PDB file of C-alpha atoms in Angstrom:
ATOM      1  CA  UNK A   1      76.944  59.537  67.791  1.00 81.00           C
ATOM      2  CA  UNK A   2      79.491  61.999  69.079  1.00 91.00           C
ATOM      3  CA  UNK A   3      81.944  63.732  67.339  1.00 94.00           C
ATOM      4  CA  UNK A   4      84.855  65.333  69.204  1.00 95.00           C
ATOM      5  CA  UNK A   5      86.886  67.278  66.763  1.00 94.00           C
ATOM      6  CA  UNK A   6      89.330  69.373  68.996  1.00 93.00           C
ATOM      7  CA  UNK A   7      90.803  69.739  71.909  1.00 93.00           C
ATOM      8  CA  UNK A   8      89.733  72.257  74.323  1.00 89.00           C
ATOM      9  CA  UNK A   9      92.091  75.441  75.036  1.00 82.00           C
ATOM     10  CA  UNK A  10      93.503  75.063  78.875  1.00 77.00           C
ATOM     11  CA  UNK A  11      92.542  78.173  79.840  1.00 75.00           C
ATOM     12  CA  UNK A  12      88.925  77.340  79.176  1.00 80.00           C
ATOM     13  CA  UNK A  13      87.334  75.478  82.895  1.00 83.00           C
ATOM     14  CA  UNK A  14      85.086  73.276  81.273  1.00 88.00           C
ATOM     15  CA  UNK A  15      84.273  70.416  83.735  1.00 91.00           C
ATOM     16  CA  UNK A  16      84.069  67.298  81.118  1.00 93.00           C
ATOM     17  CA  UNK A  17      80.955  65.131  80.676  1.00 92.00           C
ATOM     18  CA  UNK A  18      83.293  61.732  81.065  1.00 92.00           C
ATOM     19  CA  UNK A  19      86.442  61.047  81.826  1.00 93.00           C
ATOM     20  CA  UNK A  20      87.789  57.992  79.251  1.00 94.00           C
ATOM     21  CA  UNK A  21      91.113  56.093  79.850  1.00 95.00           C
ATOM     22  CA  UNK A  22      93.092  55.272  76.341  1.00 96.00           C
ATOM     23  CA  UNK A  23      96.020  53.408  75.910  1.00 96.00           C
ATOM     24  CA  UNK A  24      99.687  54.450  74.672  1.00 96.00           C
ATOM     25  CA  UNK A  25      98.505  53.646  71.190  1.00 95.00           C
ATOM     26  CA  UNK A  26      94.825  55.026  71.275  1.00 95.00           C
ATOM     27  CA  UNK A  27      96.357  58.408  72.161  1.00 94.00           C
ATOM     28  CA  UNK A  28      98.157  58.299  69.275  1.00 92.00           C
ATOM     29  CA  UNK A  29      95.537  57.747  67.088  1.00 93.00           C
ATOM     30  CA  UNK A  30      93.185  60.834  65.835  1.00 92.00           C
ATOM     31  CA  UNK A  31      90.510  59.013  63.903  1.00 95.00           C
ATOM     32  CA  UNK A  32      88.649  56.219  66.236  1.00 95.00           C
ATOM     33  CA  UNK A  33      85.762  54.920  67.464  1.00 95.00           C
ATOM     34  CA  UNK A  34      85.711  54.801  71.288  1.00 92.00           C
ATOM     35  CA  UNK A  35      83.205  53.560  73.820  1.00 88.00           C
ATOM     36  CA  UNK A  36      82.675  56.040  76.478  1.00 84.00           C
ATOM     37  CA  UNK A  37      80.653  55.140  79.828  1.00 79.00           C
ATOM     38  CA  UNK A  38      76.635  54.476  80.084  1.00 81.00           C
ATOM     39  CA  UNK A  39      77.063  52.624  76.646  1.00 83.00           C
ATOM     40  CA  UNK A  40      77.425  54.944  74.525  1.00 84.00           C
ATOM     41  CA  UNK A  41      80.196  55.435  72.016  1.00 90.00           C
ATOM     42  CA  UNK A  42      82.184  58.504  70.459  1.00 92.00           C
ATOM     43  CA  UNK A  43      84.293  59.106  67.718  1.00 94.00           C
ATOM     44  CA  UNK A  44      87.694  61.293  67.551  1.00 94.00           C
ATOM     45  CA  UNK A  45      87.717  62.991  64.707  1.00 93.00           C
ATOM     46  CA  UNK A  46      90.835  65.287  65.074  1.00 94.00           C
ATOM     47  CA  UNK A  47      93.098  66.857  62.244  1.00 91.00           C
ATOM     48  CA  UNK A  48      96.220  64.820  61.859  1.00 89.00           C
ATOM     49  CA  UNK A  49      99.026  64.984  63.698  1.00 85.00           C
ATOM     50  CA  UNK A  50      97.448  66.683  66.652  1.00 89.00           C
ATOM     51  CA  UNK A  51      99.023  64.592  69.994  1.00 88.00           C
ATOM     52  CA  UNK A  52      96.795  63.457  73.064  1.00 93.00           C
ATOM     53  CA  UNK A  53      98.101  63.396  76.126  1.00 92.00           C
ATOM     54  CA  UNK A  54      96.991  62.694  79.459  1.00 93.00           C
ATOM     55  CA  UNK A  55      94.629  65.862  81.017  1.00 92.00           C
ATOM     56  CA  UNK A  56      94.009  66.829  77.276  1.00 94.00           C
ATOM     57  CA  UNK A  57      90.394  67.920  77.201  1.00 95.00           C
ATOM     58  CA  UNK A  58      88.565  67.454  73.840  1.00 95.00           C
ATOM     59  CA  UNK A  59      85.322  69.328  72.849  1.00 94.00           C
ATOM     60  CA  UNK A  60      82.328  67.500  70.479  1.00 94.00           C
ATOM     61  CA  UNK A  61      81.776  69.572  66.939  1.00 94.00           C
ATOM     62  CA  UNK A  62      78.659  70.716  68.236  1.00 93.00           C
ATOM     63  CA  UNK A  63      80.640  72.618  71.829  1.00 92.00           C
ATOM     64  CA  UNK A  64      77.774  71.136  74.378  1.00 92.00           C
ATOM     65  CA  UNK A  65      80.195  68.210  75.667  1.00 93.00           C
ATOM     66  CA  UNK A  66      83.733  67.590  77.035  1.00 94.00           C
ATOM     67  CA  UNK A  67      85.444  64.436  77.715  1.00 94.00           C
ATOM     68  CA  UNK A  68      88.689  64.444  79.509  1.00 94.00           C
ATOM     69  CA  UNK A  69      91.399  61.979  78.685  1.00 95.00           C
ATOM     70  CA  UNK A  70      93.487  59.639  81.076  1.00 96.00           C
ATOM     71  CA  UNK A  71      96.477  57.030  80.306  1.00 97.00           C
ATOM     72  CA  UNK A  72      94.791  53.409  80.937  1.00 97.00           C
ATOM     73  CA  UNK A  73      96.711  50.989  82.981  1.00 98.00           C
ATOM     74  CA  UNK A  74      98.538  48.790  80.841  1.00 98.00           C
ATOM     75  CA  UNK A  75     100.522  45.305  80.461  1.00 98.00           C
ATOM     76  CA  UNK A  76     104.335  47.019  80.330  1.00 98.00           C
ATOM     77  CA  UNK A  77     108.247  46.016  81.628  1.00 98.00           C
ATOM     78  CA  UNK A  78     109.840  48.250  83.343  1.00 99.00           C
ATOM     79  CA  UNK A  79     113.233  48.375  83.121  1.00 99.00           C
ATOM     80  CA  UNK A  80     115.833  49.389  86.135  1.00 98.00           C
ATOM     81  CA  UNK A  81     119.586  49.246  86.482  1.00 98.00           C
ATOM     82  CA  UNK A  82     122.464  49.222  88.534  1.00 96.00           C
ATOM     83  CA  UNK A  83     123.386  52.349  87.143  1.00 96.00           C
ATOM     84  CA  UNK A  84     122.542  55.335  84.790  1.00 95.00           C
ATOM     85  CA  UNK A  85     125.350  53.863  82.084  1.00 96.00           C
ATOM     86  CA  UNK A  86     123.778  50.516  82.015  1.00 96.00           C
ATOM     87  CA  UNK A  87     120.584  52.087  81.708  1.00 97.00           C
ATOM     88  CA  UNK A  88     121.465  54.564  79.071  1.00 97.00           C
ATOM     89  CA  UNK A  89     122.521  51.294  77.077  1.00 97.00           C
ATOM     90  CA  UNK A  90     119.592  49.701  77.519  1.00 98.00           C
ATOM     91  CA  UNK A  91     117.551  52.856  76.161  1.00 97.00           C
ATOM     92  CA  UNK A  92     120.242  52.232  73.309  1.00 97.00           C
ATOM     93  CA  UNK A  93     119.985  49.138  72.233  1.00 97.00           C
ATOM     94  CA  UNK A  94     116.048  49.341  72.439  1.00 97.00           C
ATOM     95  CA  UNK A  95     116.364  52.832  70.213  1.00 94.00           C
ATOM     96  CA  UNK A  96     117.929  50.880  67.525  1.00 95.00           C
ATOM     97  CA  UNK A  97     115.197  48.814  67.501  1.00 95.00           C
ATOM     98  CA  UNK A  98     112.084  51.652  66.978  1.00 94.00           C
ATOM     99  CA  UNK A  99     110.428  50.334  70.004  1.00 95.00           C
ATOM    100  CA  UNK A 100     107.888  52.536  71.755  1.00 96.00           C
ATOM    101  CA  UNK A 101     110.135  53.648  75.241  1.00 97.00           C
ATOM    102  CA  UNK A 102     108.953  55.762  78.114  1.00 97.00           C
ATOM    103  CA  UNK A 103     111.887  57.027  79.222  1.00 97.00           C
ATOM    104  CA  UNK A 104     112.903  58.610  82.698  1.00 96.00           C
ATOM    105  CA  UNK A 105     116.027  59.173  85.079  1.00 95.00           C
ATOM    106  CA  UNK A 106     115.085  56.270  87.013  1.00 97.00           C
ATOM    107  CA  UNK A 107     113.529  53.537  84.737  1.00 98.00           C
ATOM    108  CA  UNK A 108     112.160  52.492  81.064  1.00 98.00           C
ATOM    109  CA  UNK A 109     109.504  51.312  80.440  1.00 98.00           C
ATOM    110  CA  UNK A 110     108.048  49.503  77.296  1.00 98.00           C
ATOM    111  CA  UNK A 111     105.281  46.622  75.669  1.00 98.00           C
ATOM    112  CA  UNK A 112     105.982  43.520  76.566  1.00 98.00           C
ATOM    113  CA  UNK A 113     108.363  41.518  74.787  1.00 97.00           C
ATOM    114  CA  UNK A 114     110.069  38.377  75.738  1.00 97.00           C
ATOM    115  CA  UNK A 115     112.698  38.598  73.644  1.00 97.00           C
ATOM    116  CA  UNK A 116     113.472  42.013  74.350  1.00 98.00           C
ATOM    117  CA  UNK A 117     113.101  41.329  78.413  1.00 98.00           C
ATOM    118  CA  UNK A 118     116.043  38.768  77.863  1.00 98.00           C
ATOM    119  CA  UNK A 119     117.676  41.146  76.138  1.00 97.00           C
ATOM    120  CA  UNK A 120     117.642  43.287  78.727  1.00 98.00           C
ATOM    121  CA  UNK A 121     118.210  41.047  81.283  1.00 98.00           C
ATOM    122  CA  UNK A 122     122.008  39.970  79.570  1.00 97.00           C
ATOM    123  CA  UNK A 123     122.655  43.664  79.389  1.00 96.00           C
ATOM    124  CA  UNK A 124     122.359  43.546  83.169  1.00 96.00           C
ATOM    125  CA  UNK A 125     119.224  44.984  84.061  1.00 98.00           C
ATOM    126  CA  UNK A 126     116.423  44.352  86.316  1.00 98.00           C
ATOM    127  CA  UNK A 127     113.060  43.852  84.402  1.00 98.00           C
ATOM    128  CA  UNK A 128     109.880  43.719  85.934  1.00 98.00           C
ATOM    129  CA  UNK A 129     106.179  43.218  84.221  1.00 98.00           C
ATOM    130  CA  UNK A 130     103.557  44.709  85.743  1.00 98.00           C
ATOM    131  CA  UNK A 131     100.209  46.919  84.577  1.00 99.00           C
ATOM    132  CA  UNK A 132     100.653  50.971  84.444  1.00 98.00           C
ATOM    133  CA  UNK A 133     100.124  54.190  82.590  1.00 97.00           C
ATOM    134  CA  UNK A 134     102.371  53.844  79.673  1.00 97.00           C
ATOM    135  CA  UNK A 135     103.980  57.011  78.277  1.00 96.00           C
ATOM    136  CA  UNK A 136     106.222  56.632  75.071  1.00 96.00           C
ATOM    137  CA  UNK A 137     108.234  59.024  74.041  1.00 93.00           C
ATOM    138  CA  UNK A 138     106.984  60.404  70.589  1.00 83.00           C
ATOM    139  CA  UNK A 139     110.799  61.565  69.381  1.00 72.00           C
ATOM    140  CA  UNK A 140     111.882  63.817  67.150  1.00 63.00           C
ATOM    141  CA  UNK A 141     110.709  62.272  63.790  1.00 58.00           C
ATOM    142  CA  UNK A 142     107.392  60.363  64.971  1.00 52.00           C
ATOM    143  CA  UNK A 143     105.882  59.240  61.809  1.00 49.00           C
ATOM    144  CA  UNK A 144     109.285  58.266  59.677  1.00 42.00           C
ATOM    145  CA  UNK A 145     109.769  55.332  57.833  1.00 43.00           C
ATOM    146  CA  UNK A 146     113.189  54.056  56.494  1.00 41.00           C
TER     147      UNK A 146
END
């Protein structure tokens, strides 16, 4: 089986072997098993607390293959509004509640969740569910517990 243990320096123009898609929560996982095309599978064996992010590149233990990493389409909600105020109190009220938010100038975007998407909806945004890359913010204190 292969190991990949870091992630390859950007500088370095290694064309990758495979090209694997991982969810919001796979990237933020550094020990895992992974199936990786042609059957095979891998596993991600990378010190703790290192972050992967879409275009990372991550090298095996032994340095003879690369796989690059994508964001897999995913079932999210997108979140629009009227304007930025209502949308800033969206991003909020969602805060409060530690769930995983992309956030941007334009929209939010999160897991689905009914009750959040009415939620949402009284607050006076538009909500929409549909499958895309999913990029949370990680936040200042990833990791915390209260």
């Amino acid at each position: 089986m292969l190991v990949f243990t870091q992630k390859l320096a950007p500088d370095l123009d290694r064309i990758p072997d495979w090209t694997i898609a991982l969810t919001a929560e796979q990237r933020t996982k550094t020990r895992q098993h992974i199936d990786i095309p042609g059957g095979d599978r891998m596993t991600l064996c990378l010190d703790r607390g290192v972050n992967i992010s879409e275009g990372d590149r991550l090298i095996s233990e032994t340095g003879d293959k690369v796989v690059a990493i994508v964001a897999q389409p995913e079932p999210v909600i997108t979140v629009t509004a009227q304007t930025n105020l209502d949308l800033i109190r969206a991003a909020y009220h969602l805060g409060n509640r530690h769930v995983p938010l992309e956030i941007t100038s334009q929209y939010l975007r999160l897991e689905p969740d009914g009750v959040l998407a009415d939620l949402l909806i009284k607050l006076g945004c538009h909500v929409t569910q549909e499958i895309a890359p999913f990029y949370p913010d990680r936040g200042a204190y990833h990791g915390h517990d209260h």
